[in-house]
Amino acid sequence: MPDIGTVENGGMEHPPYLSGLRLTGRRVLVVGGGGVAQRRVPHLIAAGADVHVVSPAVTPAIEGLVGSGEVTWHARPFEDGDVAGAWYVVAVTDDTAVNERVSELCEEQRVFCVRSDDASRGTAWTPAVGRHSGVSVAVLGNREPRRSAALRDEILEGLREGTLAARHDHGGSPGVTLVGGGPGDPELMSVAGRRALMEADVVVADRLAPRELLGDLPGDVELVDVAKLPRGRSAQQEEINRVIVERALAGKRVVRFKGGDNFVFGRGYEEVIACREAGVPITVIPGLTSPVAVPAVAGIPVTHRGITHEFTVVSGHLPPGHPESLVDFDALGRMQGTVVLMMGVENAPLIAKALIAGGRDTTTPVAVVCDGTMPTQRTVLASLGNLAERLEAEQVRPPAIIVIGEVVRVAHPDAF
Ligand code: SAH
């Protein structure tokens, strides 16, 4: 009998040949019913194997699997005939002589056999395994199970966090993914969004998207900077629609990367429509939207029990009374709840007036949070009555979120 396991190669051991066994419905023999068997059996069941455990006694956990019909238990010592018909054998008794006998028979019958007592004497090794998003990860260390398991954990964590992504191997299909990048700090982006970004062939990015992440993109990714596209509201959007559709039709994975959430004043749905019309598949990964996230990082809750039962997010890009405005500032003035004003720095003085005219008190507290989640973040406190002066005095520039309402007093009780 050859000395199994230690196949010499001029003093060097050959590396194992790694393979994924498809065990569905196939007989797998586990000899032994102790702690090692208990760790191996669930993986075999998960692979769909027809698991037979041969052992006079088994652990309660294995017994439970027997009870639920997931494994067959032969409550007796190993017999030579047990190997017949098995595709794969796991010899994990605490009796070296038994393991030895099992592996001998396996060798004769050309069945791969794992041995727990002396891995070097088995014909197969069990890697540390894990799965993430349909990918199986197996790490086979140099008989250092702790190191393999630690490495496996690192890889899985990298996959989960998106810091590790096999862009060209993931088998994803071409199309457009709208990715919301959150308010600016890359840490505040979703795991799904980060993964989509790392797997993209083309990234079409806005000015407010977390730009630091773009630096991490592999060199061959095409980066389309929207800030450099032709100006003008419709011209630019038409060009974006054209670019994303064209690249996707050319078989690319396109990410449309924006700050916050693509559907909150982000024109994201225009891109959805353009893709639909062109027959391009589209996926949406929501982002943490700034009207909620920016006040939060500045320590201001948009709701508070007993203070407000509503918060209204309003675009301030048009002044009150503008023929194209769709906002009823009068109604907002009559309401009590929090108003979160976006794109409102320029029109804030007129909007404050309109809210006061609608019924809000001039002393209503206001917080203007600039560059939320960025290193330059700052909060300017004001009231509806003096908002215009405060914005001027503090030289507030966009991007800023303007929070109007009693929740500002809750966060800054001494300032008002
Ligand atoms: N889709 C984005 C909003 C785009 S509109 C979202 O969901 O957040 C652009 C406006 O968002 C800016 O004028 C500003 O009012 C607000 N904004 C976005 N990011 C911001 C930030 N980091 N700090 C302050 N305001 C921000």
Short mmCIF file of C-alpha atoms and ligand atoms in Angstrom, two decimals:
data_model
loop_
_atom_site.label_atom_id
_atom_site.label_comp_id
_atom_site.label_asym_id
_atom_site.label_seq_id
_atom_site.Cartn_x
_atom_site.Cartn_y
_atom_site.Cartn_z
CA MET A 1 0.00 0.00 0.00
CA PRO A 2 1.38 3.43 -0.86
CA ASP A 3 1.96 5.89 1.90
CA ILE A 4 -1.19 7.86 1.25
CA GLY A 5 -1.26 11.59 1.73
CA THR A 6 2.45 12.24 1.71
CA VAL A 7 3.00 12.16 -2.01
CA GLU A 8 6.62 13.16 -2.33
CA ASN A 9 7.85 15.41 -5.07
CA GLY A 10 11.58 15.60 -4.71
CA GLY A 11 11.18 16.44 -1.05
CA MET A 12 8.33 18.90 -1.79
CA GLU A 13 4.78 17.94 -1.09
CA HIS A 14 2.39 18.55 -3.96
CA PRO A 15 -0.40 20.98 -3.20
CA PRO A 16 -3.87 19.47 -3.06
CA TYR A 17 -6.04 19.72 -6.14
CA LEU A 18 -9.04 21.80 -5.11
CA SER A 19 -12.43 20.76 -6.37
CA GLY A 20 -16.07 21.43 -5.53
CA LEU A 21 -17.88 18.16 -4.97
CA ARG A 22 -21.50 18.05 -6.04
CA LEU A 23 -22.91 15.61 -3.53
CA THR A 24 -26.64 16.01 -4.05
CA GLY A 25 -28.25 12.61 -3.50
CA ARG A 26 -24.84 10.91 -3.31
CA ARG A 27 -23.96 8.56 -0.48
CA VAL A 28 -21.40 9.95 1.96
CA LEU A 29 -20.13 7.79 4.78
CA VAL A 30 -19.20 9.36 8.10
CA VAL A 31 -17.45 6.93 10.42
CA GLY A 32 -17.66 8.25 13.95
CA GLY A 33 -20.33 10.18 15.82
CA GLY A 34 -18.44 12.58 18.08
CA GLY A 35 -17.55 16.25 17.99
CA VAL A 36 -15.70 16.20 14.67
CA ALA A 37 -18.53 14.36 12.94
CA GLN A 38 -20.95 16.88 14.39
CA ARG A 39 -19.01 19.70 12.73
CA ARG A 40 -18.78 17.98 9.35
CA VAL A 41 -22.29 16.56 8.98
CA PRO A 42 -24.24 19.85 8.65
CA HIS A 43 -22.06 20.92 5.70
CA LEU A 44 -22.66 17.59 4.02
CA ILE A 45 -26.40 17.93 4.59
CA ALA A 46 -26.28 21.46 3.18
CA ALA A 47 -24.65 20.03 0.05
CA GLY A 48 -27.60 17.66 -0.32
CA ALA A 49 -25.58 14.49 0.40
CA ASP A 50 -27.17 11.21 1.44
CA VAL A 51 -25.30 11.07 4.76
CA HIS A 52 -24.77 7.77 6.57
CA VAL A 53 -23.22 7.90 10.03
CA VAL A 54 -21.72 4.68 11.35
CA SER A 55 -20.99 4.77 15.08
CA PRO A 56 -22.17 2.93 18.20
CA ALA A 57 -23.02 6.30 19.76
CA VAL A 58 -23.61 9.80 18.42
CA THR A 59 -23.80 13.28 19.98
CA PRO A 60 -27.26 14.68 20.81
CA ALA A 61 -26.91 17.14 17.91
CA ILE A 62 -26.37 14.32 15.42
CA GLU A 63 -29.19 12.41 17.03
CA GLY A 64 -31.40 15.40 16.36
CA LEU A 65 -30.46 15.26 12.67
CA VAL A 66 -31.29 11.57 12.67
CA GLY A 67 -34.65 12.34 14.25
CA SER A 68 -35.45 14.91 11.57
CA GLY A 69 -34.52 12.43 8.84
CA GLU A 70 -31.55 14.42 7.55
CA VAL A 71 -29.01 11.65 8.18
CA THR A 72 -29.15 7.87 8.47
CA TRP A 73 -27.53 6.43 11.57
CA HIS A 74 -26.13 2.88 11.72
CA ALA A 75 -25.71 2.37 15.48
CA ARG A 76 -22.87 -0.12 15.43
CA PRO A 77 -19.11 -0.30 14.92
CA PHE A 78 -17.64 0.16 11.43
CA GLU A 79 -17.70 -2.85 9.13
CA ASP A 80 -15.54 -3.31 6.03
CA GLY A 81 -18.58 -3.42 3.77
CA ASP A 82 -19.65 0.12 4.76
CA VAL A 83 -17.38 1.82 2.23
CA ALA A 84 -19.08 0.15 -0.72
CA GLY A 85 -21.27 2.56 -2.64
CA ALA A 86 -19.95 5.72 -0.94
CA TRP A 87 -18.67 8.61 -3.06
CA TYR A 88 -16.85 10.23 -0.19
CA VAL A 89 -15.82 9.05 3.25
CA VAL A 90 -15.10 10.94 6.44
CA ALA A 91 -13.20 8.90 9.04
CA VAL A 92 -13.51 10.76 12.32
CA THR A 93 -13.52 8.19 15.11
CA ASP A 94 -11.16 8.61 18.06
CA ASP A 95 -9.69 5.19 17.32
CA THR A 96 -6.71 5.46 14.99
CA ALA A 97 -6.91 1.78 14.07
CA VAL A 98 -10.48 2.21 12.84
CA ASN A 99 -9.63 5.35 10.88
CA GLU A 100 -6.67 3.51 9.40
CA ARG A 101 -8.85 0.60 8.32
CA VAL A 102 -11.41 2.97 6.77
CA SER A 103 -8.78 4.80 4.78
CA GLU A 104 -7.19 1.55 3.61
CA LEU A 105 -10.50 0.34 2.23
CA CYS A 106 -11.11 3.72 0.61
CA GLU A 107 -7.72 3.58 -1.03
CA GLU A 108 -8.50 0.13 -2.43
CA GLN A 109 -11.90 1.19 -3.67
CA ARG A 110 -10.69 4.58 -4.91
CA VAL A 111 -12.96 6.61 -2.73
CA PHE A 112 -11.63 9.87 -1.34
CA CYS A 113 -11.29 9.81 2.41
CA VAL A 114 -10.79 12.52 5.04
CA ARG A 115 -9.08 11.53 8.27
CA SER A 116 -9.37 13.56 11.42
CA ASP A 117 -6.63 11.88 13.44
CA ASP A 118 -3.88 12.35 10.86
CA ALA A 119 -4.83 14.49 7.89
CA SER A 120 -1.64 13.55 6.09
CA ARG A 121 -2.89 9.98 5.90
CA GLY A 122 -6.19 10.91 4.23
CA THR A 123 -6.75 11.45 0.49
CA ALA A 124 -8.87 14.55 0.97
CA TRP A 125 -8.76 17.54 3.28
CA THR A 126 -11.64 19.59 4.60
CA PRO A 127 -11.20 23.31 3.99
CA ALA A 128 -12.62 26.11 6.11
CA VAL A 129 -15.69 27.11 4.14
CA GLY A 130 -18.23 29.89 3.94
CA ARG A 131 -20.71 31.35 1.52
CA HIS A 132 -21.61 34.85 0.52
CA SER A 133 -23.98 35.98 -2.25
CA GLY A 134 -23.88 32.67 -4.04
CA VAL A 135 -20.10 32.36 -3.84
CA SER A 136 -18.47 29.54 -1.90
CA VAL A 137 -15.18 30.31 -0.24
CA ALA A 138 -12.87 27.48 0.81
CA VAL A 139 -9.50 27.98 2.47
CA LEU A 140 -7.13 25.08 2.82
CA GLY A 141 -4.20 26.09 4.95
CA ASN A 142 -1.10 24.07 5.47
CA ARG A 143 -2.81 21.96 8.14
CA GLU A 144 -3.34 25.03 10.24
CA PRO A 145 -7.11 25.04 10.75
CA ARG A 146 -7.15 28.22 12.84
CA ARG A 147 -5.29 30.17 10.22
CA SER A 148 -7.58 28.82 7.48
CA ALA A 149 -10.69 29.74 9.46
CA ALA A 150 -9.34 33.23 10.22
CA LEU A 151 -8.51 33.78 6.56
CA ARG A 152 -11.93 32.50 5.52
CA ASP A 153 -13.52 34.99 7.92
CA GLU A 154 -11.44 37.83 6.50
CA ILE A 155 -12.48 36.96 2.97
CA LEU A 156 -16.16 36.71 3.87
CA GLU A 157 -16.02 40.01 5.71
CA GLY A 158 -14.34 41.63 2.72
CA LEU A 159 -17.09 40.31 0.46
CA ARG A 160 -19.81 41.46 2.83
CA GLU A 161 -18.33 44.91 3.20
CA GLY A 162 -17.58 45.22 -0.49
CA THR A 163 -13.88 45.83 0.12
CA LEU A 164 -13.26 42.59 -1.73
CA ALA A 165 -15.09 42.11 -5.00
CA ALA A 166 -14.36 39.99 -8.02
CA ARG A 167 -15.67 42.37 -10.60
CA HIS A 168 -15.15 40.25 -13.64
CA ASP A 169 -16.00 36.91 -12.10
CA HIS A 170 -19.28 37.67 -10.45
CA GLY A 171 -21.25 36.82 -13.55
CA GLY A 172 -23.53 39.80 -13.15
CA SER A 173 -25.38 40.86 -16.24
CA PRO A 174 -25.12 44.21 -17.97
CA GLY A 175 -27.53 46.93 -16.98
CA VAL A 176 -27.84 50.04 -14.91
CA THR A 177 -27.78 50.20 -11.11
CA LEU A 178 -28.84 53.38 -9.39
CA VAL A 179 -26.70 53.65 -6.27
CA GLY A 180 -27.47 56.10 -3.50
CA GLY A 181 -24.16 57.13 -1.95
CA GLY A 182 -25.51 58.70 1.23
CA PRO A 183 -24.78 62.22 2.46
CA GLY A 184 -21.04 62.27 1.76
CA ASP A 185 -19.09 60.26 4.31
CA PRO A 186 -18.17 56.99 2.51
CA GLU A 187 -18.78 55.08 5.75
CA LEU A 188 -22.45 55.91 5.41
CA MET A 189 -22.94 54.09 2.15
CA SER A 190 -24.72 50.73 2.06
CA VAL A 191 -22.87 47.44 1.67
CA ALA A 192 -24.93 46.68 -1.43
CA GLY A 193 -24.09 50.05 -2.94
CA ARG A 194 -20.40 49.63 -2.30
CA ARG A 195 -20.41 46.20 -3.89
CA ALA A 196 -22.25 47.46 -6.97
CA LEU A 197 -19.70 50.26 -7.29
CA MET A 198 -16.76 47.89 -7.06
CA GLU A 199 -18.28 45.59 -9.69
CA ALA A 200 -19.08 48.35 -12.16
CA ASP A 201 -17.48 48.78 -15.59
CA VAL A 202 -18.75 52.35 -15.88
CA VAL A 203 -19.53 54.80 -13.06
CA VAL A 204 -21.50 57.96 -13.77
CA ALA A 205 -20.97 60.14 -10.71
CA ASP A 206 -22.44 63.38 -9.41
CA ARG A 207 -20.75 66.18 -7.59
CA LEU A 208 -22.44 65.28 -4.29
CA ALA A 209 -21.69 61.54 -4.47
CA PRO A 210 -19.06 60.39 -1.94
CA ARG A 211 -16.07 61.05 -4.12
CA GLU A 212 -13.47 59.35 -1.96
CA LEU A 213 -14.91 56.03 -3.04
CA LEU A 214 -14.19 56.80 -6.65
CA GLY A 215 -10.50 56.76 -5.84
CA ASP A 216 -10.81 53.09 -4.86
CA LEU A 217 -12.18 52.06 -8.26
CA PRO A 218 -9.94 49.81 -10.35
CA GLY A 219 -8.03 51.66 -13.05
CA ASP A 220 -9.95 50.23 -15.98
CA VAL A 221 -13.33 51.53 -14.82
CA GLU A 222 -14.71 54.29 -17.00
CA LEU A 223 -15.59 57.24 -14.80
CA VAL A 224 -18.05 59.74 -16.26
CA ASP A 225 -18.09 62.94 -14.24
CA VAL A 226 -21.50 64.56 -14.59
CA ALA A 227 -20.06 67.89 -13.46
CA LYS A 228 -18.15 67.93 -16.75
CA LEU A 229 -21.16 67.26 -18.97
CA PRO A 230 -22.85 70.13 -20.81
CA ARG A 231 -24.66 72.56 -18.52
CA GLY A 232 -28.37 73.25 -18.45
CA ARG A 233 -30.93 71.22 -16.59
CA SER A 234 -32.39 69.16 -19.43
CA ALA A 235 -29.33 68.97 -21.65
CA GLN A 236 -27.32 67.42 -18.85
CA GLN A 237 -29.98 64.92 -17.87
CA GLU A 238 -30.52 63.89 -21.49
CA GLU A 239 -26.80 63.30 -21.83
CA ILE A 240 -26.74 61.18 -18.65
CA ASN A 241 -29.67 59.11 -19.90
CA ARG A 242 -27.94 58.66 -23.23
CA VAL A 243 -24.63 57.60 -21.64
CA ILE A 244 -26.08 55.06 -19.21
CA VAL A 245 -28.35 53.48 -21.82
CA GLU A 246 -25.63 53.34 -24.47
CA ARG A 247 -23.05 51.76 -22.16
CA ALA A 248 -25.54 49.21 -20.81
CA LEU A 249 -26.59 48.24 -24.35
CA ALA A 250 -22.88 47.74 -25.10
CA GLY A 251 -22.85 45.06 -22.38
CA LYS A 252 -21.44 47.12 -19.50
CA ARG A 253 -22.41 47.18 -15.85
CA VAL A 254 -23.23 50.81 -15.28
CA VAL A 255 -23.55 52.44 -11.88
CA ARG A 256 -25.33 55.77 -11.63
CA PHE A 257 -23.83 57.11 -8.45
CA LYS A 258 -25.46 60.02 -6.62
CA GLY A 259 -25.40 61.66 -3.24
CA GLY A 260 -28.13 60.71 -0.78
CA ASP A 261 -30.90 58.72 -2.42
CA ASN A 262 -31.37 58.81 -6.19
CA PHE A 263 -35.13 59.28 -5.88
CA VAL A 264 -34.98 62.26 -3.52
CA PHE A 265 -34.56 65.31 -5.75
CA GLY A 266 -32.15 63.21 -7.74
CA ARG A 267 -34.01 62.73 -11.03
CA GLY A 268 -33.43 59.02 -10.58
CA TYR A 269 -36.78 58.04 -11.95
CA GLU A 270 -36.12 59.81 -15.23
CA GLU A 271 -33.21 57.41 -15.60
CA VAL A 272 -35.44 54.47 -14.75
CA ILE A 273 -37.85 55.52 -17.50
CA ALA A 274 -35.05 56.02 -20.03
CA CYS A 275 -33.70 52.54 -19.28
CA ARG A 276 -37.13 50.94 -19.49
CA GLU A 277 -37.79 52.55 -22.83
CA ALA A 278 -34.48 51.21 -24.12
CA GLY A 279 -35.08 47.74 -22.67
CA VAL A 280 -32.12 48.07 -20.28
CA PRO A 281 -32.46 46.20 -16.95
CA ILE A 282 -32.30 48.53 -13.96
CA THR A 283 -31.67 47.90 -10.28
CA VAL A 284 -32.15 50.41 -7.48
CA ILE A 285 -29.99 50.50 -4.35
CA PRO A 286 -31.36 53.14 -2.00
CA GLY A 287 -29.13 55.57 -0.17
CA LEU A 288 -29.26 57.36 3.15
CA THR A 289 -30.98 60.57 2.20
CA SER A 290 -29.57 63.89 3.43
CA PRO A 291 -32.78 65.48 4.82
CA VAL A 292 -32.83 62.72 7.44
CA ALA A 293 -29.14 61.82 7.73
CA VAL A 294 -27.61 65.32 7.84
CA PRO A 295 -29.76 66.61 10.73
CA ALA A 296 -29.07 63.30 12.49
CA VAL A 297 -25.29 63.63 12.32
CA ALA A 298 -25.67 67.22 13.51
CA GLY A 299 -27.57 65.90 16.54
CA ILE A 300 -31.01 67.12 15.47
CA PRO A 301 -33.89 64.63 15.37
CA VAL A 302 -36.44 65.26 12.60
CA THR A 303 -39.16 63.95 14.93
CA HIS A 304 -39.46 63.92 18.72
CA ARG A 305 -42.24 62.47 20.85
CA GLY A 306 -44.66 65.10 22.00
CA ILE A 307 -43.06 67.74 19.79
CA THR A 308 -43.85 66.83 16.21
CA HIS A 309 -45.91 64.21 14.44
CA GLU A 310 -44.71 65.04 10.97
CA PHE A 311 -41.72 66.18 8.99
CA THR A 312 -41.95 67.57 5.52
CA VAL A 313 -39.07 67.57 3.08
CA VAL A 314 -39.28 70.49 0.68
CA SER A 315 -37.22 71.63 -2.26
CA GLY A 316 -36.38 75.29 -2.04
CA HIS A 317 -34.93 75.59 -5.51
CA LEU A 318 -37.85 77.79 -6.60
CA PRO A 319 -39.04 80.77 -4.55
CA PRO A 320 -42.62 80.82 -3.18
CA GLY A 321 -45.06 82.04 -5.79
CA HIS A 322 -42.88 81.01 -8.72
CA PRO A 323 -45.15 79.88 -11.57
CA GLU A 324 -43.47 76.46 -11.69
CA SER A 325 -43.45 75.93 -7.92
CA LEU A 326 -45.37 72.88 -6.72
CA VAL A 327 -45.04 73.70 -3.00
CA ASP A 328 -47.88 75.15 -0.92
CA PHE A 329 -45.83 77.32 1.45
CA ASP A 330 -49.03 78.70 2.95
CA ALA A 331 -50.03 75.21 4.06
CA LEU A 332 -46.52 74.58 5.42
CA GLY A 333 -46.87 77.78 7.41
CA ARG A 334 -50.10 76.50 8.97
CA MET A 335 -48.60 73.11 9.86
CA GLN A 336 -46.74 72.58 13.11
CA GLY A 337 -44.24 69.91 12.17
CA THR A 338 -40.63 69.98 11.11
CA VAL A 339 -39.80 71.42 7.68
CA VAL A 340 -36.56 70.20 6.13
CA LEU A 341 -35.54 72.50 3.33
CA MET A 342 -33.18 71.26 0.63
CA MET A 343 -31.51 73.29 -2.11
CA GLY A 344 -32.82 76.24 -0.19
CA VAL A 345 -29.89 78.49 0.68
CA GLU A 346 -30.58 81.01 -2.03
CA ASN A 347 -34.34 81.23 -1.53
CA ALA A 348 -34.35 80.78 2.26
CA PRO A 349 -35.14 84.44 3.03
CA LEU A 350 -38.25 84.40 0.83
CA ILE A 351 -39.28 80.98 2.12
CA ALA A 352 -38.94 82.11 5.74
CA LYS A 353 -41.20 85.07 4.93
CA ALA A 354 -43.76 82.82 3.28
CA LEU A 355 -43.81 80.46 6.28
CA ILE A 356 -44.31 83.38 8.67
CA ALA A 357 -47.07 84.74 6.43
CA GLY A 358 -48.68 81.29 6.55
CA GLY A 359 -48.73 81.28 10.36
CA ARG A 360 -45.35 80.20 11.77
CA ASP A 361 -43.93 82.24 14.58
CA THR A 362 -40.89 84.42 13.84
CA THR A 363 -39.18 82.78 16.84
CA THR A 364 -39.42 79.30 15.30
CA PRO A 365 -35.95 77.80 15.69
CA VAL A 366 -33.91 77.00 12.58
CA ALA A 367 -30.70 75.02 12.12
CA VAL A 368 -28.69 75.24 8.93
CA VAL A 369 -26.35 72.28 8.58
CA CYS A 370 -23.68 72.83 5.93
CA ASP A 371 -21.48 70.14 4.38
CA GLY A 372 -23.14 67.44 6.48
CA THR A 373 -20.89 64.44 7.33
CA MET A 374 -17.94 66.17 5.69
CA PRO A 375 -14.86 67.40 7.60
CA THR A 376 -16.13 70.96 7.03
CA GLN A 377 -19.55 70.30 8.57
CA ARG A 378 -20.97 73.16 10.65
CA THR A 379 -24.33 74.18 12.05
CA VAL A 380 -25.63 77.74 11.99
CA LEU A 381 -28.52 78.40 14.36
CA ALA A 382 -31.15 81.02 13.60
CA SER A 383 -34.85 81.75 13.90
CA LEU A 384 -37.33 82.18 11.06
CA GLY A 385 -37.27 85.93 11.79
CA ASN A 386 -33.50 86.38 11.43
CA LEU A 387 -32.66 83.53 9.03
CA ALA A 388 -31.78 85.87 6.13
CA GLU A 389 -29.31 87.86 8.23
CA ARG A 390 -27.74 84.76 9.76
CA LEU A 391 -27.18 83.14 6.34
CA GLU A 392 -25.55 86.32 5.12
CA ALA A 393 -23.44 86.87 8.26
CA GLU A 394 -22.22 83.27 8.30
CA GLN A 395 -21.69 83.20 4.53
CA VAL A 396 -23.61 79.95 4.18
CA ARG A 397 -23.09 78.20 0.85
CA PRO A 398 -24.69 75.01 -0.48
CA PRO A 399 -24.91 72.16 0.16
CA ALA A 400 -26.92 72.82 3.27
CA ILE A 401 -29.94 71.30 4.96
CA ILE A 402 -32.20 73.80 6.69
CA VAL A 403 -34.22 72.34 9.56
CA ILE A 404 -37.14 74.47 10.71
CA GLY A 405 -39.21 73.66 13.80
CA GLU A 406 -39.29 72.90 17.50
CA VAL A 407 -37.02 69.84 17.11
CA VAL A 408 -34.15 72.33 16.75
CA ARG A 409 -34.93 73.65 20.23
CA VAL A 410 -34.98 70.07 21.56
CA ALA A 411 -31.43 69.63 20.28
CA HIS A 412 -30.23 73.10 21.35
CA PRO A 413 -32.31 74.04 24.40
CA ASP A 414 -29.91 76.75 25.55
CA ALA A 415 -29.64 78.53 22.22
CA PHE A 416 -33.24 79.74 22.08
N1 SAH B 1 -30.49 63.01 -3.59
C1 SAH B 1 -29.96 63.81 -2.52
C2 SAH B 1 -30.41 65.25 -2.61
C3 SAH B 1 -30.02 65.96 -3.87
S1 SAH B 1 -30.55 67.63 -3.90
C4 SAH B 1 -30.34 63.19 -1.18
O1 SAH B 1 -31.13 62.24 -1.14
O2 SAH B 1 -29.80 63.62 -0.18
C5 SAH B 1 -29.15 68.47 -3.29
C6 SAH B 1 -29.42 69.05 -1.90
O3 SAH B 1 -29.30 68.02 -0.93
C7 SAH B 1 -28.46 70.08 -1.48
O4 SAH B 1 -28.79 71.36 -1.98
C8 SAH B 1 -28.60 70.06 0.03
O5 SAH B 1 -29.78 70.72 0.42
C9 SAH B 1 -28.83 68.59 0.27
N2 SAH B 1 -27.60 67.87 0.66
C10 SAH B 1 -27.12 66.77 0.08
N3 SAH B 1 -26.02 66.35 0.71
C11 SAH B 1 -25.79 67.21 1.71
C12 SAH B 1 -24.80 67.33 2.73
N4 SAH B 1 -23.83 66.45 2.83
N5 SAH B 1 -24.89 68.34 3.60
C13 SAH B 1 -25.89 69.24 3.52
N6 SAH B 1 -26.85 69.18 2.58
C14 SAH B 1 -26.80 68.19 1.69
#
